[in-house]
PDB file of C-alpha atoms and ligand atoms in Angstrom:
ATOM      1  CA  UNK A  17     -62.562 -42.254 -85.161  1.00  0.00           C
ATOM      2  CA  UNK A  18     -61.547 -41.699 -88.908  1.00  0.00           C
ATOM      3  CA  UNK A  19     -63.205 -38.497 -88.847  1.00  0.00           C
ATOM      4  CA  UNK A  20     -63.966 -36.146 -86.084  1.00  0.00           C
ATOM      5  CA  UNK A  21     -65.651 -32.462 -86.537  1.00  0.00           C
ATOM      6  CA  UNK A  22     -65.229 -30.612 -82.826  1.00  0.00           C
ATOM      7  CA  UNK A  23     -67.489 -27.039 -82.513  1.00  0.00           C
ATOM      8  CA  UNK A  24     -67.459 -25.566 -86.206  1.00  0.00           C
ATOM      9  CA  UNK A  25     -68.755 -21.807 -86.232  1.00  0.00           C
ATOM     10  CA  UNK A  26     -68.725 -20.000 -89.333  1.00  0.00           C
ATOM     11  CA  UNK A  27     -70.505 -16.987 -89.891  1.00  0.00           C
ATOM     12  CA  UNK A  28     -70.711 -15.168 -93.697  1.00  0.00           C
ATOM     13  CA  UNK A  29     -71.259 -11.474 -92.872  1.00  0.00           C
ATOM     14  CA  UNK A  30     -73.777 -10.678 -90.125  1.00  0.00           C
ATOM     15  CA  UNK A  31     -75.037 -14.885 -90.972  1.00  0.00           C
ATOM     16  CA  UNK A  32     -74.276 -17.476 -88.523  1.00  0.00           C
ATOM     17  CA  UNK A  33     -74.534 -20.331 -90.631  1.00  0.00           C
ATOM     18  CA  UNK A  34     -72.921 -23.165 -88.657  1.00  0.00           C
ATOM     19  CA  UNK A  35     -72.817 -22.894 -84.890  1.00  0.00           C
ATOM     20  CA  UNK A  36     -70.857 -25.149 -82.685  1.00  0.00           C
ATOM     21  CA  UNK A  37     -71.209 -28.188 -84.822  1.00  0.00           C
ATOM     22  CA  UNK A  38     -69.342 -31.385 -83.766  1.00  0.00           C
ATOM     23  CA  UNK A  39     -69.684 -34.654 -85.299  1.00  0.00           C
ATOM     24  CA  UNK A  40     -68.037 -37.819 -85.806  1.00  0.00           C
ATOM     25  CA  UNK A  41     -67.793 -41.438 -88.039  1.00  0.00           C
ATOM     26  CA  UNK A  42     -65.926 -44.400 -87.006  1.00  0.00           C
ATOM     27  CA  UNK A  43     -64.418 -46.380 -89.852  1.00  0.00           C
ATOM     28  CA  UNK A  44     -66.529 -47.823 -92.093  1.00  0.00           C
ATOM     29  CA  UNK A  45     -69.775 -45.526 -90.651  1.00  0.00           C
ATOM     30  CA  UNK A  46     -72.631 -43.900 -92.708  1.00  0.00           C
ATOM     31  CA  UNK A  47     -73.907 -40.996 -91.117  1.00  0.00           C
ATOM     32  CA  UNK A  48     -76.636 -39.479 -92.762  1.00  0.00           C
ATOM     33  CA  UNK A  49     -76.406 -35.097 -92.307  1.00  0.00           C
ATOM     34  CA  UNK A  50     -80.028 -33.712 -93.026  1.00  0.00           C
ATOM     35  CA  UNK A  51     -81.964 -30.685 -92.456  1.00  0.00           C
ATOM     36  CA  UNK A  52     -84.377 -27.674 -93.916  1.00  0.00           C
ATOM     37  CA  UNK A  53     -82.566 -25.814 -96.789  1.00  0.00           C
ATOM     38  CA  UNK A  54     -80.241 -22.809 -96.108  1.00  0.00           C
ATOM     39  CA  UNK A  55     -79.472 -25.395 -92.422  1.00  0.00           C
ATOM     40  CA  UNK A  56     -75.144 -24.926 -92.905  1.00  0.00           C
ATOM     41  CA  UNK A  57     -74.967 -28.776 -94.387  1.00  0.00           C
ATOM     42  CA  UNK A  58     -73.326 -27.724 -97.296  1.00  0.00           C
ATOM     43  CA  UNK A  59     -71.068 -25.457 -95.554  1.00  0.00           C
ATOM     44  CA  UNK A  60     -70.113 -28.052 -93.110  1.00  0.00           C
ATOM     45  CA  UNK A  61     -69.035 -30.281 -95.414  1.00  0.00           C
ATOM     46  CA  UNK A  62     -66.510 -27.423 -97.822  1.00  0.00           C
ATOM     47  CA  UNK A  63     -65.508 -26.717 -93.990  1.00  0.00           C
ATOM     48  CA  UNK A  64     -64.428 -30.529 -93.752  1.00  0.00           C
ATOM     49  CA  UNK A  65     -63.082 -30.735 -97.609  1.00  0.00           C
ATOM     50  CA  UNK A  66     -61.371 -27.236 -96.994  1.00  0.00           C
ATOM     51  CA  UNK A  67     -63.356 -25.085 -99.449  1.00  0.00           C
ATOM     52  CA  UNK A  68     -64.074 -22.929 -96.718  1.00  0.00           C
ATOM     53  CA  UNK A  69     -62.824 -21.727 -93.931  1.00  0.00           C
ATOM     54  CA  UNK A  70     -64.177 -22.287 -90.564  1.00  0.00           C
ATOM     55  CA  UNK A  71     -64.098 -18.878 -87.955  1.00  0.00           C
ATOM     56  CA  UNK A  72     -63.720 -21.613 -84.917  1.00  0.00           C
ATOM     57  CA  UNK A  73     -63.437 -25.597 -84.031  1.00  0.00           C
ATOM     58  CA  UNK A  74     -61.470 -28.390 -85.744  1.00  0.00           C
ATOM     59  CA  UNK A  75     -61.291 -31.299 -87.794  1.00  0.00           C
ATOM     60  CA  UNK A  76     -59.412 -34.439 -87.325  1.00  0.00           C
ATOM     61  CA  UNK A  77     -59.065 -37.396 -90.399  1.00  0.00           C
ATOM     62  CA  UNK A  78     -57.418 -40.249 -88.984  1.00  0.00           C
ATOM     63  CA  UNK A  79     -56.149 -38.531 -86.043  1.00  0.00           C
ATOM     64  CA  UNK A  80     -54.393 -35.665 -87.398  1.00  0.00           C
ATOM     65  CA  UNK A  81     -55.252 -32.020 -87.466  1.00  0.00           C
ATOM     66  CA  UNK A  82     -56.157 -30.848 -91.068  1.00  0.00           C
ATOM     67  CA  UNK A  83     -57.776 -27.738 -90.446  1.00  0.00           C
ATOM     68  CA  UNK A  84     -54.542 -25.550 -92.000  1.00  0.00           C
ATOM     69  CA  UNK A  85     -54.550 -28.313 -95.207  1.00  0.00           C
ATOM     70  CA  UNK A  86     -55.608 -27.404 -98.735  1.00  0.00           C
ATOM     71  CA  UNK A  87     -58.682 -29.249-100.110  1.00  0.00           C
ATOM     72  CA  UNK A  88     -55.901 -31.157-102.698  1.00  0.00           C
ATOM     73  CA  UNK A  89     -53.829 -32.223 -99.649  1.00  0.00           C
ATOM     74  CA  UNK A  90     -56.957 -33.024 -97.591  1.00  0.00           C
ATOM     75  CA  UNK A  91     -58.084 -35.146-100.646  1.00  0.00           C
ATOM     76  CA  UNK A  92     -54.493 -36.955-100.735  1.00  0.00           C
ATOM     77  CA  UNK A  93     -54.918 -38.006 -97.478  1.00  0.00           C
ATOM     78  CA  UNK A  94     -58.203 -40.218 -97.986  1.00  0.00           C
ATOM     79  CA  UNK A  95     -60.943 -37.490 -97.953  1.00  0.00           C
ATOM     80  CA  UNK A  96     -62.999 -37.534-100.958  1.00  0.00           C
ATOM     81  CA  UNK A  97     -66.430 -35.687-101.486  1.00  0.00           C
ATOM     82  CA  UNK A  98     -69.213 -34.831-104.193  1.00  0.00           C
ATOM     83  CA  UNK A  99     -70.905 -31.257-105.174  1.00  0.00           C
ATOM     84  CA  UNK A 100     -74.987 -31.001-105.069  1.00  0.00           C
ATOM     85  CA  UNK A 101     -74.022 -29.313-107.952  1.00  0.00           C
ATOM     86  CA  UNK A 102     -71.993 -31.612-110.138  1.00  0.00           C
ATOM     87  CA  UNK A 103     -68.318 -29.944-111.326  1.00  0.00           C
ATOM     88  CA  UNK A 104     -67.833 -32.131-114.244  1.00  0.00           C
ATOM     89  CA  UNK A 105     -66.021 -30.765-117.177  1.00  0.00           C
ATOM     90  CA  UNK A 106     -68.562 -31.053-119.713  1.00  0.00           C
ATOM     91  CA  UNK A 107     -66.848 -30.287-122.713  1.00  0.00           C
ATOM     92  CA  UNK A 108     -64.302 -33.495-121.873  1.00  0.00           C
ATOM     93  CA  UNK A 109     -64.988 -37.339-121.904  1.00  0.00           C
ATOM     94  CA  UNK A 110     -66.280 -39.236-119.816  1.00  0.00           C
ATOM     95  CA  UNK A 111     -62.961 -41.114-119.249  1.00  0.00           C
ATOM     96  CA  UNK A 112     -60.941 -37.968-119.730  1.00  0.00           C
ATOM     97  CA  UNK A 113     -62.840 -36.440-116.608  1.00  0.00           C
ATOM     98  CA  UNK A 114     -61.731 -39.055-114.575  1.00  0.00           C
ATOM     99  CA  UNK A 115     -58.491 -39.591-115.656  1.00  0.00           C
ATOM    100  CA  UNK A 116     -58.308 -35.797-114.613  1.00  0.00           C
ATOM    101  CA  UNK A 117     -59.034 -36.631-111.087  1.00  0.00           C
ATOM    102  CA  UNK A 118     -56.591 -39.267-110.974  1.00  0.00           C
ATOM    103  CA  UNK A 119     -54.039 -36.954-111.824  1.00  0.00           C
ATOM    104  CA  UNK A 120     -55.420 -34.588-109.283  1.00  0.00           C
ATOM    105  CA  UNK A 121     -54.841 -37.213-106.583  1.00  0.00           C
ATOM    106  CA  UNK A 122     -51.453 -37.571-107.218  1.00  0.00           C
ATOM    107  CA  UNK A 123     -51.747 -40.311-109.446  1.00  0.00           C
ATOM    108  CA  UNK A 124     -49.569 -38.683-112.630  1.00  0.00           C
ATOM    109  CA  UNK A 125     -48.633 -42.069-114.361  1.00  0.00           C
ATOM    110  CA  UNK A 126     -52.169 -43.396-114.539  1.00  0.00           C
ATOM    111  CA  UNK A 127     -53.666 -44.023-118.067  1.00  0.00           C
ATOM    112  CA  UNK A 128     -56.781 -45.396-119.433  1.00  0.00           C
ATOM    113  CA  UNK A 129     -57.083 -48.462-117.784  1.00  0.00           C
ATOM    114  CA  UNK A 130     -57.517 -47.408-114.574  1.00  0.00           C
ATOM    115  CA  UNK A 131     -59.700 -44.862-115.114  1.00  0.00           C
ATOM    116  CA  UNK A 132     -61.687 -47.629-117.104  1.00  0.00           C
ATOM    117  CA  UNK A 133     -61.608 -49.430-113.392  1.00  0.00           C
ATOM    118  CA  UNK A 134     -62.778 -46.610-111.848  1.00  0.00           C
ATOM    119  CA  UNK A 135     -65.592 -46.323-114.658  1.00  0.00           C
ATOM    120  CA  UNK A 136     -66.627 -49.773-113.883  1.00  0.00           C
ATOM    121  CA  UNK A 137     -67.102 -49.681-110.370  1.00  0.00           C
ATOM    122  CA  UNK A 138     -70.049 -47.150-110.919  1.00  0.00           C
ATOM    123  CA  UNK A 139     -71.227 -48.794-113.932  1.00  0.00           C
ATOM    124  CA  UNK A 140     -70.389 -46.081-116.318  1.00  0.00           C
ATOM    125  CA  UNK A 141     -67.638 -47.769-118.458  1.00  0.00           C
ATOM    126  CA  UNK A 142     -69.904 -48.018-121.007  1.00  0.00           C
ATOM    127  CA  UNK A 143     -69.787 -44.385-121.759  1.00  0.00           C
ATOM    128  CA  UNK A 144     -66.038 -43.828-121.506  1.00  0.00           C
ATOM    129  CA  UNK A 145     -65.609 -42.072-124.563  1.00  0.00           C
ATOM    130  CA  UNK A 146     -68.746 -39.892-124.594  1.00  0.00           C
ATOM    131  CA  UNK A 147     -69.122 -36.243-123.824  1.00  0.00           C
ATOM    132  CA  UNK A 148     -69.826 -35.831-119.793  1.00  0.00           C
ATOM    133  CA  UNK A 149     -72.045 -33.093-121.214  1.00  0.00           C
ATOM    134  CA  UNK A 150     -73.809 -35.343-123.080  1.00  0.00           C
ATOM    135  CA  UNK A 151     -74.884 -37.332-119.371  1.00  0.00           C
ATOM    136  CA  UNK A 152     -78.591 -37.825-117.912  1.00  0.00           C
ATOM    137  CA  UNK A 153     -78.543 -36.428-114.783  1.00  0.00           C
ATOM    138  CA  UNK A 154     -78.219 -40.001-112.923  1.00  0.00           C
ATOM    139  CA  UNK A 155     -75.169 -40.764-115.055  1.00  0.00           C
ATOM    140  CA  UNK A 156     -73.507 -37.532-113.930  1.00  0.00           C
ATOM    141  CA  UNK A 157     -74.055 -37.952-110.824  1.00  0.00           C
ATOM    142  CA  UNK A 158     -72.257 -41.683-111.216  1.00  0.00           C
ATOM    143  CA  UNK A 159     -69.184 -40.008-112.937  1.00  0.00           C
ATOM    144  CA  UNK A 160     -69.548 -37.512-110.024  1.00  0.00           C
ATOM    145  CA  UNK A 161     -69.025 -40.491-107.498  1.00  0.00           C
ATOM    146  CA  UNK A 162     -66.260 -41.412-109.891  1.00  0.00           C
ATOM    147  CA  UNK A 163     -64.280 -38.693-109.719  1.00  0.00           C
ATOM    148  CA  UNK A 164     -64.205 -39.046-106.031  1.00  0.00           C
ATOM    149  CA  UNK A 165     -63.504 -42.429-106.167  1.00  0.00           C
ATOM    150  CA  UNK A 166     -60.574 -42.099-108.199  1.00  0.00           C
ATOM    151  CA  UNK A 167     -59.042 -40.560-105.320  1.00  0.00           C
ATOM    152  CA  UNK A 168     -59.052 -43.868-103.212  1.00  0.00           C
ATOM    153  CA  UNK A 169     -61.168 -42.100-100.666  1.00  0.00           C
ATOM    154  CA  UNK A 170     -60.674 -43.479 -96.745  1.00  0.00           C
ATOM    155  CA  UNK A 171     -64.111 -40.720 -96.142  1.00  0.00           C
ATOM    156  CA  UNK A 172     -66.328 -39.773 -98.608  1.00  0.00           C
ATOM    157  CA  UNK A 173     -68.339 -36.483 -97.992  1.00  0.00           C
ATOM    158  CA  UNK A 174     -71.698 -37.053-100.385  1.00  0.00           C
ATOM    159  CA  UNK A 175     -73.779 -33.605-101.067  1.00  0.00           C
ATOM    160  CA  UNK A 176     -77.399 -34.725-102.299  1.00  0.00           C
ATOM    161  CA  UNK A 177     -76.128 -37.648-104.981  1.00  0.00           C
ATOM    162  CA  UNK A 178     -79.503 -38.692-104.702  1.00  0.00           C
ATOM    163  CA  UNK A 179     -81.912 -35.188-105.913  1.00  0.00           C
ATOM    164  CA  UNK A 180     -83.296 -35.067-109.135  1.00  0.00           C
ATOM    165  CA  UNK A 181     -83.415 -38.611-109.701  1.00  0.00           C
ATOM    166  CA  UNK A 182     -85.683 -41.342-110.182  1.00  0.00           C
ATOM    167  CA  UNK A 183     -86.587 -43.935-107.788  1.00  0.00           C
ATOM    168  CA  UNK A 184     -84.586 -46.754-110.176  1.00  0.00           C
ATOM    169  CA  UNK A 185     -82.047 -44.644-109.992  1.00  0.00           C
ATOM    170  CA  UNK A 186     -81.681 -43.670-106.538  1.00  0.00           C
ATOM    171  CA  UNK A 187     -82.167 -47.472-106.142  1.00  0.00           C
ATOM    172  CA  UNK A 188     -78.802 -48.211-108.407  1.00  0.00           C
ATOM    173  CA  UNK A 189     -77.011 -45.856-106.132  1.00  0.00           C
ATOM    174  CA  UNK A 190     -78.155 -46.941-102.918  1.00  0.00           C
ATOM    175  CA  UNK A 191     -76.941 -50.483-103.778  1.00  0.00           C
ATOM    176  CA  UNK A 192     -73.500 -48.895-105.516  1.00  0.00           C
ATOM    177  CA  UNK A 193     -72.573 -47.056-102.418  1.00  0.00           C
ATOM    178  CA  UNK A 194     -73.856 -49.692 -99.647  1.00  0.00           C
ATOM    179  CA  UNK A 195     -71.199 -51.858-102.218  1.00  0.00           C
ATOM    180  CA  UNK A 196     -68.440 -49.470-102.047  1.00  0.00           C
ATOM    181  CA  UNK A 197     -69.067 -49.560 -98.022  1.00  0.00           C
ATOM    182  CA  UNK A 198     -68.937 -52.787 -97.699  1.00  0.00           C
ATOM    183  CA  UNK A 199     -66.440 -53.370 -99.960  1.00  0.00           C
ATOM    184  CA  UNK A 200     -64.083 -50.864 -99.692  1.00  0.00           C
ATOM    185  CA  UNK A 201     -64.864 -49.663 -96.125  1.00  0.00           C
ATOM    186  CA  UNK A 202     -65.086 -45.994 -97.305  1.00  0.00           C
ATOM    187  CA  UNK A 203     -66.682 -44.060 -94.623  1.00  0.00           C
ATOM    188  CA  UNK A 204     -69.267 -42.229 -95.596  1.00  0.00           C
ATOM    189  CA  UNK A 205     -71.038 -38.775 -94.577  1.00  0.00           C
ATOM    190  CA  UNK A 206     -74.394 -38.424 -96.541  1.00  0.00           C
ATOM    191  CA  UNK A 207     -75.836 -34.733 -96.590  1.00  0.00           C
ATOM    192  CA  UNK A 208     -79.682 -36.080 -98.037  1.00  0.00           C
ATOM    193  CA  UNK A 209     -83.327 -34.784 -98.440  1.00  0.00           C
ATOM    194  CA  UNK A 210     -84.236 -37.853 -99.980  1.00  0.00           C
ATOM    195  CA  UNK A 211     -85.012 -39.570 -96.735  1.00  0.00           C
ATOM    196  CA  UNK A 212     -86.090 -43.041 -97.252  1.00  0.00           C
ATOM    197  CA  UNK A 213     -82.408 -43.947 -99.466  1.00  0.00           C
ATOM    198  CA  UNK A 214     -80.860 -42.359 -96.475  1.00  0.00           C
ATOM    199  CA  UNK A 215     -82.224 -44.812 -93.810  1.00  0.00           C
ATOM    200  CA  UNK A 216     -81.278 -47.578 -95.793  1.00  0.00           C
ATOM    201  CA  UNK A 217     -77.868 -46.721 -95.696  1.00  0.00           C
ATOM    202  CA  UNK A 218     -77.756 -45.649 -92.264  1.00  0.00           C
ATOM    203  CA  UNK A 219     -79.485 -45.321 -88.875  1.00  0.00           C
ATOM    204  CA  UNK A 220     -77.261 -42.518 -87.376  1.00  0.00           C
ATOM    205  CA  UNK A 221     -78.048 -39.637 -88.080  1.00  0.00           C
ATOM    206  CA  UNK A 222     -77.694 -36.137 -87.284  1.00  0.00           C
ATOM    207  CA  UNK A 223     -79.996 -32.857 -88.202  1.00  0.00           C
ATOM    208  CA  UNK A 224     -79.370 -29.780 -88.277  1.00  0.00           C
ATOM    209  CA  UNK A 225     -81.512 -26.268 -88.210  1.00  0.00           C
ATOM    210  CA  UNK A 226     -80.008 -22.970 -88.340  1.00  0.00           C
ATOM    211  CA  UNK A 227     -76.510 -24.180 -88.243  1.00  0.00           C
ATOM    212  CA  UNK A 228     -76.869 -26.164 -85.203  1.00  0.00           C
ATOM    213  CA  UNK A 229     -77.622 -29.999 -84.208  1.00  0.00           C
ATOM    214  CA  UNK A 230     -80.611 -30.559 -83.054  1.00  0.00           C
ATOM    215  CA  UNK A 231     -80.930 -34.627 -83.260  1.00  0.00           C
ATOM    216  CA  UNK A 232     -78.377 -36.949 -83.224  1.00  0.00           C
ATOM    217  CA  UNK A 233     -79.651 -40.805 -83.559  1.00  0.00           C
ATOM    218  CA  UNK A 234     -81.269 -43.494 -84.982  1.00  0.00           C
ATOM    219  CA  UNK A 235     -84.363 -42.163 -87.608  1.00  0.00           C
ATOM    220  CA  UNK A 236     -87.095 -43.542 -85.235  1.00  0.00           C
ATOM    221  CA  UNK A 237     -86.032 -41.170 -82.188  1.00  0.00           C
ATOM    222  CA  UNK A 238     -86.010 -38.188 -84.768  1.00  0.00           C
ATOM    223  CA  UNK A 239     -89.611 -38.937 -85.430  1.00  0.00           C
ATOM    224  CA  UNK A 240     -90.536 -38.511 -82.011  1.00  0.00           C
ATOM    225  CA  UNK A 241     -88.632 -35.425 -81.788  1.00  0.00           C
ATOM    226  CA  UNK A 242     -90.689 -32.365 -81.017  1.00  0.00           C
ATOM    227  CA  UNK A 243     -87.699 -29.969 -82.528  1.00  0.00           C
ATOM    228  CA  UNK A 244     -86.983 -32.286 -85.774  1.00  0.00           C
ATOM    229  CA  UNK A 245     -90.376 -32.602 -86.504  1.00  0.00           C
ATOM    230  CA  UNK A 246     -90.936 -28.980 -86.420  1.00  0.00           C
ATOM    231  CA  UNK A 247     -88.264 -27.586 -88.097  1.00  0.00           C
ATOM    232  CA  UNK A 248     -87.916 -30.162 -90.548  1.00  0.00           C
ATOM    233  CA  UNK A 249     -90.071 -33.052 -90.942  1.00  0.00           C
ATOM    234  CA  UNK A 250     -93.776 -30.793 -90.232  1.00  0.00           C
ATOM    235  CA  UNK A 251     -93.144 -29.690 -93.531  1.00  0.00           C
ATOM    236  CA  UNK A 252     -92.312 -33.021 -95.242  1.00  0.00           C
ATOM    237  CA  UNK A 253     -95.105 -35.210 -93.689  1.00  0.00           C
ATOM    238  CA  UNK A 254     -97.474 -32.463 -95.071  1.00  0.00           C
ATOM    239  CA  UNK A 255     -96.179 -32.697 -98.348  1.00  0.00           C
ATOM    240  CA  UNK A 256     -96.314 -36.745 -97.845  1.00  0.00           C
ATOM    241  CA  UNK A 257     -92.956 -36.939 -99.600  1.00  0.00           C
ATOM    242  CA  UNK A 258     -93.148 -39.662-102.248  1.00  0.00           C
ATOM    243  CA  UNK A 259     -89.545 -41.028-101.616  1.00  0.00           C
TER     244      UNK A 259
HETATM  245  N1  ATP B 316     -70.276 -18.315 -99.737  1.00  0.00           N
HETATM  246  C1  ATP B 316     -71.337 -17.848 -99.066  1.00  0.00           C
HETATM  247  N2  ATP B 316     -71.484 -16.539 -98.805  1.00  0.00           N
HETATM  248  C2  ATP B 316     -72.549 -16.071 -98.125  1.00  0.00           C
HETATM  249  N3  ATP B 316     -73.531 -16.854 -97.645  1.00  0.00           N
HETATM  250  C3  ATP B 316     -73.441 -18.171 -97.866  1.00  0.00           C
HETATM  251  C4  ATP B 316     -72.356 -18.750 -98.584  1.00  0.00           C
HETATM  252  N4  ATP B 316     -72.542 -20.093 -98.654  1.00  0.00           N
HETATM  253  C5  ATP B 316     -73.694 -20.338 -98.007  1.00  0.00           C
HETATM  254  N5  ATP B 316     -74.238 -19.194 -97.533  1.00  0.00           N
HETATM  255  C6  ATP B 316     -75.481 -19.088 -96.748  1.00  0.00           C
HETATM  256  O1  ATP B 316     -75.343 -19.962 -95.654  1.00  0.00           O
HETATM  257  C7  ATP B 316     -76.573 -20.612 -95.358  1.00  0.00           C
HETATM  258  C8  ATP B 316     -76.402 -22.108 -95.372  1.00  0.00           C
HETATM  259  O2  ATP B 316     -76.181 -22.528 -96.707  1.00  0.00           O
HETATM  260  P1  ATP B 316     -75.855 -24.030 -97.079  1.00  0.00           P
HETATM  261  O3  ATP B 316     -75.623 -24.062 -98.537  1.00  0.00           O
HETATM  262  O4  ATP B 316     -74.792 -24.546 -96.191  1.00  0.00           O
HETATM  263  O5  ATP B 316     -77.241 -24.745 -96.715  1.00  0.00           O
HETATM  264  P2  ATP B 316     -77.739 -26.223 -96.999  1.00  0.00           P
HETATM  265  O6  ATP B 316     -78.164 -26.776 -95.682  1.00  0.00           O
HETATM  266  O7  ATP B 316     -76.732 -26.980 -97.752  1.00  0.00           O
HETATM  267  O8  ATP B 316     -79.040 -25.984 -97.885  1.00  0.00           O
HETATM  268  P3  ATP B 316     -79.671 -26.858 -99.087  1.00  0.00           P
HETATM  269  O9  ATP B 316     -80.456 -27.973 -98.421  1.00  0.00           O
HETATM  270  O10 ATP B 316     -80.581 -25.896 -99.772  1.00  0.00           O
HETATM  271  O11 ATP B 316     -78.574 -27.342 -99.956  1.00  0.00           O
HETATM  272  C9  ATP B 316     -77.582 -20.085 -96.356  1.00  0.00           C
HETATM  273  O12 ATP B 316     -78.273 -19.030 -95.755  1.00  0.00           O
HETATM  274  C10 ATP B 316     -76.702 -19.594 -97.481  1.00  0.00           C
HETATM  275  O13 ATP B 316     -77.335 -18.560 -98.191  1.00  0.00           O
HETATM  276 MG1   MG B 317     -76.699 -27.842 -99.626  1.00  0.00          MG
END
């Protein structure tokens, strides 16, 4: 297993917002991480980058123990990961932002060219020497991905790439990151609402409510779940989600 989550518990005040969550991606995986908002997936995955803490359980990359690592040093070693809420330095280029990653990584000596390289592989080299403030949403999101992948990512943790965007879009993304997987074998753990991208990147996948698991497998069994369908999907099928 590259990476391996054993009984998480974290709790923020009197809130028990992950409880006893274990999961786990061979190399090369996509496992898809969904759920009703407020569920702990965000939390779980700062728990696995090291943004937070967890109270209890552990988490393995490669084999080794990282729970007492930084994020920087968890990073160094191969884990990579996106925010729902992009952290882009607006204010910098495009190229810059990257370049600032790269750096981050422990890559001090690299220069424009490979952050041009970096550009390219998500299709944004074109905008190198714009403003990342001056980004649609979609494009952010790409730089986003970029700033991960500058990292040379053996897992990359991916919080909602897909929300907010339109269905080309999610499209262009879908086929970027099922090309990076193939490609690159990055692992990949996919927190998504935006169910139908998700099952055509994977058909493993695990949902949570209230901090715990309650499916783990292929999208077809969670339909048939009494649990998922009521804490989760109930809700969705009402709305007749368009994606
Ligand atoms: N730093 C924090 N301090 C206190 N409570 C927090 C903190 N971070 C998250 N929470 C709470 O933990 C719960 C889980 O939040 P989390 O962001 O992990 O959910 P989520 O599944 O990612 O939801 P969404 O689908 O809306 O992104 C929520 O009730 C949230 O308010
Ligand atoms: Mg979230």
């Amino acid at each position: 297993m590259i990476l391996e989550v054993r009984e998480i518990y974290k709790r923020f005040g009197g809130n028990r917002v992950v409880e006893g969550v274990s999961l786990s991606a061979e190399e090369g995986e996509i496992v898809g991480i969904i759920g009703p908002n407020g569920s702990g997936k965000t939390t779980l995955i700062n728990i696995i980058s090291g943004t937070v803490r967890e109270d209890e359980g552990d988490i393995f990359l490669a084999g080794r123990k990282i729970n007492n690592l930084k994020p920087h040093q968890r990073a160094w070693l191969g884990l990579g990961r996106t925010f729902q809420i992009t952290r882009l330095f607006s204010n910098l280029r495009v190229l810059e932002n990257v370049l600032i990653a790269l750096h981050y990584g422990g890559r001090k000596r690299a220069g424009r060219r490979q952050a041009l390289e970096i550009l390219e592989m998500v299709g944004l080299d074109h905008k190198a020497d714009d403003f990342a403030g001056s980004l649609s949403l979609a494009q952010r999101k790409r730089l986003e991905l970029a700033r991960a992948l500058a990292l040379s990512p053996k897992v990359l943790l991916l919080d909602e790439v897909f929300a907010g965007l339109n269905p080309q879009s999610v499209k262009e993304i879908v086929d970027l990151l099922e090309r990076l997987n193939s490609e690159r074998r990055i692992t990949m753990i996919l927190v998504e609402h935006v169910l139908k991208a998700l099952f055509s990147l994977t058909k493993r996948v695990i949902v949570l409510a209230e901090g715990k698991v309650i499916y783990e497998g292929d999208p077809e069994g969670m339909r048939e779940s009494k649990e998922v369908v009521k804490a989760y999907l109930g809700e969705r099928y009402l709305k007749n989600e368009p994606s």
